mmCIF file of C-alpha atoms in Angstrom:
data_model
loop_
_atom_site.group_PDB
_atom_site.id
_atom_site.type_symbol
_atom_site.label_atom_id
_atom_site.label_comp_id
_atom_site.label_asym_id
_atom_site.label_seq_id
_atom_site.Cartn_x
_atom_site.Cartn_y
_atom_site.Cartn_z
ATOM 1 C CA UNK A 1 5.782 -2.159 22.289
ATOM 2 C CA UNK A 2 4.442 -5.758 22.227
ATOM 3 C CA UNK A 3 3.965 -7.437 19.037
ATOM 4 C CA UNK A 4 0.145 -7.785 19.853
ATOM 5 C CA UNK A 5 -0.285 -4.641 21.154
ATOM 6 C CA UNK A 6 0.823 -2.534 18.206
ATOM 7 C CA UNK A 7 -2.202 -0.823 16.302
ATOM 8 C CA UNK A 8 -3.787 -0.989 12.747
ATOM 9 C CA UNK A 9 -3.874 2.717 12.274
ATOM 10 C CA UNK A 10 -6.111 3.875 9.985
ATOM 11 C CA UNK A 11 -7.058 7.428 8.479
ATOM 12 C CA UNK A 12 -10.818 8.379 7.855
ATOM 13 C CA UNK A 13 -12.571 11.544 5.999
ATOM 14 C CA UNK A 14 -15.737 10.935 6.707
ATOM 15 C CA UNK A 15 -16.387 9.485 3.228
ATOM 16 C CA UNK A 16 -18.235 5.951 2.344
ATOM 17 C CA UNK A 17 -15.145 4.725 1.222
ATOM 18 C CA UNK A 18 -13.345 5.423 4.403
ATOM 19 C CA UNK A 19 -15.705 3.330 6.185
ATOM 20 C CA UNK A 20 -14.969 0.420 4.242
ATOM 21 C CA UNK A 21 -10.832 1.397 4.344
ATOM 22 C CA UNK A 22 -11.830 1.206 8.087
ATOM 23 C CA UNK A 23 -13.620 -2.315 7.911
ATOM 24 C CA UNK A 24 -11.089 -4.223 5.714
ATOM 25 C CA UNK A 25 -8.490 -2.403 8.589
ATOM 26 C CA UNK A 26 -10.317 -3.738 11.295
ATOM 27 C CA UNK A 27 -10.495 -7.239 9.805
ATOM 28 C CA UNK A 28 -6.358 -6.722 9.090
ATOM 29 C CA UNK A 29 -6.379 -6.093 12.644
ATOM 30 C CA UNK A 30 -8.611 -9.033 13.485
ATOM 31 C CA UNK A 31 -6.275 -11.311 11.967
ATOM 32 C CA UNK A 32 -3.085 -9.946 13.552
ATOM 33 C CA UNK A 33 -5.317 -10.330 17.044
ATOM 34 C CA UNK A 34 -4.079 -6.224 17.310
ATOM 35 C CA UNK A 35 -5.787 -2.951 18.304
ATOM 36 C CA UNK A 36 -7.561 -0.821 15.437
ATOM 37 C CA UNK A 37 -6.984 2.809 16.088
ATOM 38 C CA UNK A 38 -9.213 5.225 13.882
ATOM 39 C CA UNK A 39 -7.786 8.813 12.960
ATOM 40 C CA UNK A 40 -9.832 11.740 11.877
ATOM 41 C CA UNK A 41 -6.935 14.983 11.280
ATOM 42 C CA UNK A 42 -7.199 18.359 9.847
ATOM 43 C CA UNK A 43 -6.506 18.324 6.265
ATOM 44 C CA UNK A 44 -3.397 20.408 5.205
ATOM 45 C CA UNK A 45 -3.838 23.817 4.265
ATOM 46 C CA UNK A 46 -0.792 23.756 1.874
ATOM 47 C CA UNK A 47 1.281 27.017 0.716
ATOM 48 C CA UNK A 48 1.095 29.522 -1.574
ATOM 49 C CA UNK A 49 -2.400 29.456 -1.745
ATOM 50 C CA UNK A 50 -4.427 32.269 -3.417
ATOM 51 C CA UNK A 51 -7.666 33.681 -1.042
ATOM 52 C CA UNK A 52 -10.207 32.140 -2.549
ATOM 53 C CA UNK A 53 -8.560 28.553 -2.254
ATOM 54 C CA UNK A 54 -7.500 29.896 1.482
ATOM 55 C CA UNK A 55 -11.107 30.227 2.167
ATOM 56 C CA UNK A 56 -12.418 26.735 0.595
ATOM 57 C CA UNK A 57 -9.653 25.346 2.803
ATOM 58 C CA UNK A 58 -10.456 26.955 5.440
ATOM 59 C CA UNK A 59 -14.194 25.931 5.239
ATOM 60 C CA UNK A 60 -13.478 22.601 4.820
ATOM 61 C CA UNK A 61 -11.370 22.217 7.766
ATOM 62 C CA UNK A 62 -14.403 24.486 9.502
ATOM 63 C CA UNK A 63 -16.697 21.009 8.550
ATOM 64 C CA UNK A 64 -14.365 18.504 9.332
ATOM 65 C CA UNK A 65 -13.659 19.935 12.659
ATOM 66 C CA UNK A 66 -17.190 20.040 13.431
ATOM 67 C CA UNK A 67 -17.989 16.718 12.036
ATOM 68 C CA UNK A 68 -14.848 14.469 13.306
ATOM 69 C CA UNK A 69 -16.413 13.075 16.049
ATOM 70 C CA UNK A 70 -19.794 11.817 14.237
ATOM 71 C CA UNK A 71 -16.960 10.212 11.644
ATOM 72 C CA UNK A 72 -15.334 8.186 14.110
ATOM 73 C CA UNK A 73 -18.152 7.217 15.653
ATOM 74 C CA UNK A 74 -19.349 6.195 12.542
ATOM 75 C CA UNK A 75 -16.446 4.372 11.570
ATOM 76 C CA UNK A 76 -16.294 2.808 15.057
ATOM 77 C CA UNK A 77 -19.832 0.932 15.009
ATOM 78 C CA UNK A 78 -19.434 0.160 10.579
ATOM 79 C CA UNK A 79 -16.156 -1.914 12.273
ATOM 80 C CA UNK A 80 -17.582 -3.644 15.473
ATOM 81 C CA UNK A 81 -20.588 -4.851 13.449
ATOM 82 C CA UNK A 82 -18.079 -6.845 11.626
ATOM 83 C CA UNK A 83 -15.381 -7.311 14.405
ATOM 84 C CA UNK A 84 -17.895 -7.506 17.600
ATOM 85 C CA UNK A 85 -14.460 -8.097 19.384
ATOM 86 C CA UNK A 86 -12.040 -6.112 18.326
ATOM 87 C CA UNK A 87 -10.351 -3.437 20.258
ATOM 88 C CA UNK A 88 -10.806 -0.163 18.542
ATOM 89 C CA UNK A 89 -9.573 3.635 19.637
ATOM 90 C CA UNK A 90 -9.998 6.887 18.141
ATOM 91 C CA UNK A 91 -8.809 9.826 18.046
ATOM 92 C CA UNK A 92 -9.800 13.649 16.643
ATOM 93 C CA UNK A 93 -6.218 15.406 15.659
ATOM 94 C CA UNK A 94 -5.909 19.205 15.246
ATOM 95 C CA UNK A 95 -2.614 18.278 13.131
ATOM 96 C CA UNK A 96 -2.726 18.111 9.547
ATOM 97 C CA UNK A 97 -3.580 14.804 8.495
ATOM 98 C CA UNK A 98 0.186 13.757 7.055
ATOM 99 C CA UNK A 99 1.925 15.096 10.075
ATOM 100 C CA UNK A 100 -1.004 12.876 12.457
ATOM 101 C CA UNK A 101 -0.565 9.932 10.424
ATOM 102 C CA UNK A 102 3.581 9.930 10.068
ATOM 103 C CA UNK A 103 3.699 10.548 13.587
ATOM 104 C CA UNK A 104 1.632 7.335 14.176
ATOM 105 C CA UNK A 105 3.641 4.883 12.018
ATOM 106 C CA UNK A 106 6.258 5.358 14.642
ATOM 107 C CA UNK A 107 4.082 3.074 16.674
ATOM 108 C CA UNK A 108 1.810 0.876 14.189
ATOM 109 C CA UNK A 109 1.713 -2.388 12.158
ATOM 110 C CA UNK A 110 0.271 -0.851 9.393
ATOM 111 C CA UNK A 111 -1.174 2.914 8.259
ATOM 112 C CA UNK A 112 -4.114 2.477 6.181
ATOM 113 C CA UNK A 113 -4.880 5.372 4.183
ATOM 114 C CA UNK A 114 -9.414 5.577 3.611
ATOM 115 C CA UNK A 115 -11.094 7.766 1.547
ATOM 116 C CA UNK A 116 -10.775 7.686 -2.595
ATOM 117 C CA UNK A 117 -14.559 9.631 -3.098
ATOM 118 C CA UNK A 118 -13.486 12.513 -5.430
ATOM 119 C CA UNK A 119 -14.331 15.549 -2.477
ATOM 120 C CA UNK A 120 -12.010 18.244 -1.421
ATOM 121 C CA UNK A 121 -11.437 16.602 2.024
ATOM 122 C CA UNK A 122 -10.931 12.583 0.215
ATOM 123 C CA UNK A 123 -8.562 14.713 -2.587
ATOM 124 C CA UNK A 124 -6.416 16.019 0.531
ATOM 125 C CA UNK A 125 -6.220 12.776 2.129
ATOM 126 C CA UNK A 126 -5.624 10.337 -1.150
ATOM 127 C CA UNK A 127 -3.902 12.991 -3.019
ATOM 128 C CA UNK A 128 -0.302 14.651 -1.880
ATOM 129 C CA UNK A 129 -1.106 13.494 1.561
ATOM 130 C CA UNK A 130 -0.446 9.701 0.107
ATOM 131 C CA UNK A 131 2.675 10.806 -1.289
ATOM 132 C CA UNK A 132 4.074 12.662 1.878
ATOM 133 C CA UNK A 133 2.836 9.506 4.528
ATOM 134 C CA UNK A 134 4.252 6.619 2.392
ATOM 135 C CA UNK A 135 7.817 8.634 1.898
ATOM 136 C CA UNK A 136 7.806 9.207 5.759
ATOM 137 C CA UNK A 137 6.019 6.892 7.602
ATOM 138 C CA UNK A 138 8.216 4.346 10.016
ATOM 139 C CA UNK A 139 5.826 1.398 8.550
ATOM 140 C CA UNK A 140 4.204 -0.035 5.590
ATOM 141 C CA UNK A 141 0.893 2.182 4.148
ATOM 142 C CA UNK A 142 -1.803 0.925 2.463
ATOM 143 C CA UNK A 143 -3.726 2.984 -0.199
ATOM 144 C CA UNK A 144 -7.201 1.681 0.231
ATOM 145 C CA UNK A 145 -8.899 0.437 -3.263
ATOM 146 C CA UNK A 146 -11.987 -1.297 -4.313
ATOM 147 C CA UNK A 147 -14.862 -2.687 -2.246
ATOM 148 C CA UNK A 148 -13.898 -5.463 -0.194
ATOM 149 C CA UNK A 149 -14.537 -4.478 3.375
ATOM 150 C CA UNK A 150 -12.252 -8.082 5.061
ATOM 151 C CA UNK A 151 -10.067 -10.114 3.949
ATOM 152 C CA UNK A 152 -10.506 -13.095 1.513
ATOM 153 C CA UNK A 153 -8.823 -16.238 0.422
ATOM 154 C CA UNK A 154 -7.703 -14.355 -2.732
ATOM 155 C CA UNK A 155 -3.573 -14.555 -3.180
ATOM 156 C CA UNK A 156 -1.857 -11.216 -2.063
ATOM 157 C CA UNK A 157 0.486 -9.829 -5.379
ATOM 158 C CA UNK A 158 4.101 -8.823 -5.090
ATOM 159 C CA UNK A 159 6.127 -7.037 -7.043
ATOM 160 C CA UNK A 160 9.809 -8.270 -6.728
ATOM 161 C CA UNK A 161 12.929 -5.942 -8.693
ATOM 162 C CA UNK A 162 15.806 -7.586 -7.636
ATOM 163 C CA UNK A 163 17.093 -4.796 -5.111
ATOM 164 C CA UNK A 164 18.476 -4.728 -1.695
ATOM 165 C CA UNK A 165 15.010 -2.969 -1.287
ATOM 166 C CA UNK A 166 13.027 -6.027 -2.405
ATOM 167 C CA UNK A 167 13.943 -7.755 -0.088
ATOM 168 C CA UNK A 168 12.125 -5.550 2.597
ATOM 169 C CA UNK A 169 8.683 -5.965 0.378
ATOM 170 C CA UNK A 170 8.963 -9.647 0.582
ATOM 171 C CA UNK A 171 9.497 -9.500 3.835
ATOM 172 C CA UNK A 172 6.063 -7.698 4.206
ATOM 173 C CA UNK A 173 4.607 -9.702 1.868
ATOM 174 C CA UNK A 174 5.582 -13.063 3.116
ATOM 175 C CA UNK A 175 4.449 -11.800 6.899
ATOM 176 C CA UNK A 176 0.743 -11.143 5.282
ATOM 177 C CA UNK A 177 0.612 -14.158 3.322
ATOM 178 C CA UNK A 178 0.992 -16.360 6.359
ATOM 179 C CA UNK A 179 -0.856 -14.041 8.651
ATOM 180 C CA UNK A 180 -3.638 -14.431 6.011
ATOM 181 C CA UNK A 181 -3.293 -18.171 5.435
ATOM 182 C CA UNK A 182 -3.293 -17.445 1.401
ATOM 183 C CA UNK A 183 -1.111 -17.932 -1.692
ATOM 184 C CA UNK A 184 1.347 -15.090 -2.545
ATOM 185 C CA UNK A 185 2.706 -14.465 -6.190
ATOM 186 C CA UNK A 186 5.849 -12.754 -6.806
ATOM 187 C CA UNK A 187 6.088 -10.885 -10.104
ATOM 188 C CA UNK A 188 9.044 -9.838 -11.972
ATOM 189 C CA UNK A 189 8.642 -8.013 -14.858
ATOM 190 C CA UNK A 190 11.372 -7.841 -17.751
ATOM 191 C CA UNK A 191 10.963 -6.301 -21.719
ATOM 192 C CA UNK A 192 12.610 -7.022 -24.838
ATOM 193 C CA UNK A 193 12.275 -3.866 -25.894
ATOM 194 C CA UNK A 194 15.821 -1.603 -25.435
ATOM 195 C CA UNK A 195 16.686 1.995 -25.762
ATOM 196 C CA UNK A 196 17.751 3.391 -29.129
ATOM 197 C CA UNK A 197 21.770 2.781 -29.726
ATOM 198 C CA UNK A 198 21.966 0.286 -26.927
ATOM 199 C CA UNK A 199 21.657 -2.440 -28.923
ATOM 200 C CA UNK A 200 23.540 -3.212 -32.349
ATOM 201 C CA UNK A 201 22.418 -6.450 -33.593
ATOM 202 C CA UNK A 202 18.959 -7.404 -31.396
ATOM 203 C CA UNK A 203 18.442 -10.211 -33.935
ATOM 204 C CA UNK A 204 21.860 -12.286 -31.882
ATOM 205 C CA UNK A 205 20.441 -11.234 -28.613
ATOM 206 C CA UNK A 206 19.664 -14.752 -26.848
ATOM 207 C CA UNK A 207 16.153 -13.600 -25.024
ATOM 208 C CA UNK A 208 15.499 -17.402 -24.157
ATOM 209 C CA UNK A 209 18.718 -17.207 -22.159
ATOM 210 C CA UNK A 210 17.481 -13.724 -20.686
ATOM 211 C CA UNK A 211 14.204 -15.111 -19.905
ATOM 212 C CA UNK A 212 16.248 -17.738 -17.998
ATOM 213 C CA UNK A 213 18.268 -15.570 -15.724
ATOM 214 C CA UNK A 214 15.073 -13.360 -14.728
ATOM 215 C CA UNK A 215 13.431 -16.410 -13.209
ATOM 216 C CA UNK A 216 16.906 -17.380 -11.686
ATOM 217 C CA UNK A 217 17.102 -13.956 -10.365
ATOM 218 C CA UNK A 218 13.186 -14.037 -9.030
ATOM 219 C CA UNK A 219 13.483 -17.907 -7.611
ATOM 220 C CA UNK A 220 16.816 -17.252 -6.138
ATOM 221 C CA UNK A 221 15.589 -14.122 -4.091
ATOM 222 C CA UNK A 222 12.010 -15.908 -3.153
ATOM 223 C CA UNK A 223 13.281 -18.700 -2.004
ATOM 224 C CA UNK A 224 15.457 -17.004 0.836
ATOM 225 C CA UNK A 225 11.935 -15.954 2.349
ATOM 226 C CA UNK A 226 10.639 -19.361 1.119
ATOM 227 C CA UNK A 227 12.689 -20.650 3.696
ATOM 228 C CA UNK A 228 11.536 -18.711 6.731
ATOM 229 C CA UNK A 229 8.531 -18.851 5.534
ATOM 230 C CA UNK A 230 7.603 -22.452 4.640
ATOM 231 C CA UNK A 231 3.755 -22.908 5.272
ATOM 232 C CA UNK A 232 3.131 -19.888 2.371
ATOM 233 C CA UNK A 233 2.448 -21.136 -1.070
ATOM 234 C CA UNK A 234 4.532 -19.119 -3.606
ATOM 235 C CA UNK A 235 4.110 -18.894 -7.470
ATOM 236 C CA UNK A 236 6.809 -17.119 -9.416
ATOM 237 C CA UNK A 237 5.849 -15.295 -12.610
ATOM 238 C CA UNK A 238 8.303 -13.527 -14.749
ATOM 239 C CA UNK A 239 6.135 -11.074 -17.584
ATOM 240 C CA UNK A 240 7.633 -9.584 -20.486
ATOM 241 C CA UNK A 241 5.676 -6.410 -20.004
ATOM 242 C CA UNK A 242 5.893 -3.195 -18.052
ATOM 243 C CA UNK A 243 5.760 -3.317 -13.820
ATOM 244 C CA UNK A 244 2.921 -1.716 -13.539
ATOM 245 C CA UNK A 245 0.592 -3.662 -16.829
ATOM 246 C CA UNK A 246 2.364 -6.496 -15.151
ATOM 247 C CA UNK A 247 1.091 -5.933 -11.484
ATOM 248 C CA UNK A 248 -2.301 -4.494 -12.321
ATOM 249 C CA UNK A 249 -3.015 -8.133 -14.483
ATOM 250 C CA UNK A 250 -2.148 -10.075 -11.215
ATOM 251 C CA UNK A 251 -3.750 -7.668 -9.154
ATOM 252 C CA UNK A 252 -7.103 -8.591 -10.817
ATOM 253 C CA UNK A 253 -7.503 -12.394 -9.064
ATOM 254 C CA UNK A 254 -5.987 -10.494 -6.047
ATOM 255 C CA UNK A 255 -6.893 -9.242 -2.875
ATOM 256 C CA UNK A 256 -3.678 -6.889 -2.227
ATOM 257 C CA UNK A 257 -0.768 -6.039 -4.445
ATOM 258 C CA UNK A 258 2.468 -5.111 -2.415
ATOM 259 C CA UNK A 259 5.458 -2.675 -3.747
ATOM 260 C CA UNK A 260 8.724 -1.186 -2.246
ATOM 261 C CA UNK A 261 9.544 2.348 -2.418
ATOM 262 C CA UNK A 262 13.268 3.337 -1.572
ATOM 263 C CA UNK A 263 12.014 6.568 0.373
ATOM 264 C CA UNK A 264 12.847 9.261 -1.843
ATOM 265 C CA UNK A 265 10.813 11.749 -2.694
ATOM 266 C CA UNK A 266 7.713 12.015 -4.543
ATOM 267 C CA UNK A 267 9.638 13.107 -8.156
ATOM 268 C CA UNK A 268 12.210 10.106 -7.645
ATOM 269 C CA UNK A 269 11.470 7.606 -5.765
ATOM 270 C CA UNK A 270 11.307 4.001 -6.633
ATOM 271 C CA UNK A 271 7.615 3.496 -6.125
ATOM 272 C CA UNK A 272 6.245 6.404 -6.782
ATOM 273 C CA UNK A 273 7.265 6.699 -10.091
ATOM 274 C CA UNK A 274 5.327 5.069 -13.131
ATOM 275 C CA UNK A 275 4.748 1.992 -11.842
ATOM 276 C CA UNK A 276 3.151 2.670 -8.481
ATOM 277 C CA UNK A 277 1.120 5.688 -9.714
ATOM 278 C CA UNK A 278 -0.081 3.425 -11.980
ATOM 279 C CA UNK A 279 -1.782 1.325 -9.243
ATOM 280 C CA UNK A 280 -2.302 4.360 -7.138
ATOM 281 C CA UNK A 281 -4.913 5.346 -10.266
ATOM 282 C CA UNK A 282 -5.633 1.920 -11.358
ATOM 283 C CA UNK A 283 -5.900 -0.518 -9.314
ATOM 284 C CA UNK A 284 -9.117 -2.213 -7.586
ATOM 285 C CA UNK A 285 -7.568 -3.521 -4.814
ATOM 286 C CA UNK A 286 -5.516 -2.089 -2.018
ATOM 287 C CA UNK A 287 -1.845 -1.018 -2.323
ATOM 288 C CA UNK A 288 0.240 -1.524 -0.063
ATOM 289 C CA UNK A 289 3.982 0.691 0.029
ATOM 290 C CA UNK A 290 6.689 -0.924 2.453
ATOM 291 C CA UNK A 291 9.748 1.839 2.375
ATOM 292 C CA UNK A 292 13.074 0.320 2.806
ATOM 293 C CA UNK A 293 14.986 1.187 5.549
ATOM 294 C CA UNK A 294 18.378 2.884 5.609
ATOM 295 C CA UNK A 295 21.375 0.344 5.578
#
């Protein structure tokens, strides 16, 4: 599929906050000059359910059902008042909404994943749902956060570990940065603090020198993308602090924070572990999740 051609996809529930997922998708899609296609799916039912949660389910599919069109139409004119030109497409799935979404990424830029109001419909599609389409889907997801309905001349945060894996989110984060025309800043995080036993005399430990190789680590890796990338303005930070106190600081001047997840599942994997449940729950911005792809 043509570079210009392939779809924002976004996923809507019908709540106020999807409609604004659904405008700051449409202006990511304005940017890109691509296609903004709006989903509305079923949400999933799940297993093991008792009857009485089989019947709330069951209602609330009953609504959305009967309510998916007037969503995407509503999502459709929130977007065109702010992207008169912009080429948008829905579509009402009788899938669950993981299954619609994953099978989408095969053929989008970007999933965006609306809806944060605390409902049984938004708690299917933020909840396990977020989990299950950024460990499967074929592109990066974005977990919509905050209010800001386009996109700004804020910077656009990434966090940076040093693996074969990081490379792939500054990859993505680099490609928004220039798409965007705005400063990106790479954060590497690093603590002083070690486990019990590990080490014997901290006191001769030179942390100056360890500082030293954590911004040689950070530059050295940056400045690979620098390279293909040279009309982005980067800033390097190394924090002594946790990943995710250390994104969530950055993330407040920003208007996007980017991690990596290594596509594992949702106990082990990379991103989301601590540090990107963390922003999943804390963050005011939107997160986006680029998986790495299998060497």
């Amino acid at each position: 599929m043509p570079e210009h051609n392939t779809p924002v996809v976004v996923g809507i529930d019908g709540s106020d906050s999807a409609l604004q997922a659904a405008r700051w998708a449409g202006a990511v899609a304005a940017v890109y000059g691509a296609p903004l296609h709006i989903v509305h799916a079923m949400p999933s039912i799940g297993r093991n359910l008792t009857e009485t949660a089989v019947a709330i389910q069951a209602a609330i599919m009953s609504y959305q059902h009967d309510s998916a069109l007037i969503f995407l139409r509503a999502a459709t004119a929130a977007v065109q008042q702010d992207q008169p030109d912009l080429s948008i497409t829905t579509e009402a799935s009788e899938t669950p909404v993981d299954e619609a979404l994953i099978d989408a990424s095969a053929t989008a830029r970007l999933i965006v994943l609306g809806g944060k109001d605390v409902t049984g419909a938004a708690a299917l599609l933020l909840g396990s749902t977020t989990l299950r389409v950024v460990t499967n889907a074929a592109c990066p997801v974005v977990a919509f956060r905050g209010d800001a309905v386009g996109v700004s001349e804020k910077p656009i945060v990434v966090g940076v570990d040093g693996t074969a894996a990081g490379d792939g989110v500054l990859a993505t984060a680099f490609e928004f940065a220039k798409a965007m025309a705005v400063k990106l800043v790479a954060v590497r995080s690093w603590t002083t603090r070690a486990p019990a036993g590990d080490v014997t005399i901290p006191f001769l430990i030179d942390w100056d020198a360890l500082e030293a190789a954590e911004w040689s680590a950070l530059t050295g890796q940056v400045d690979q993308w620098r390279q293909r990338y040279p009309e982005v303005d980067v800033e390097c930070v190394v924090e002594t602090m946790s990943p995710g106190r250390a994104l969530l600081r950055h993330a407040e001047d920003a208007q996007l924070v980017v991690v990596g997840s290594r596509g594992r599942n949702a106990l082990t994997g990379l991103v989301l572990g601590s540090t990107s449940m963390n922003l999943l729950h804390h963050s005011q911005v939107p997160v986006m999740v680029t998986r790495a792809q299998p060497e």
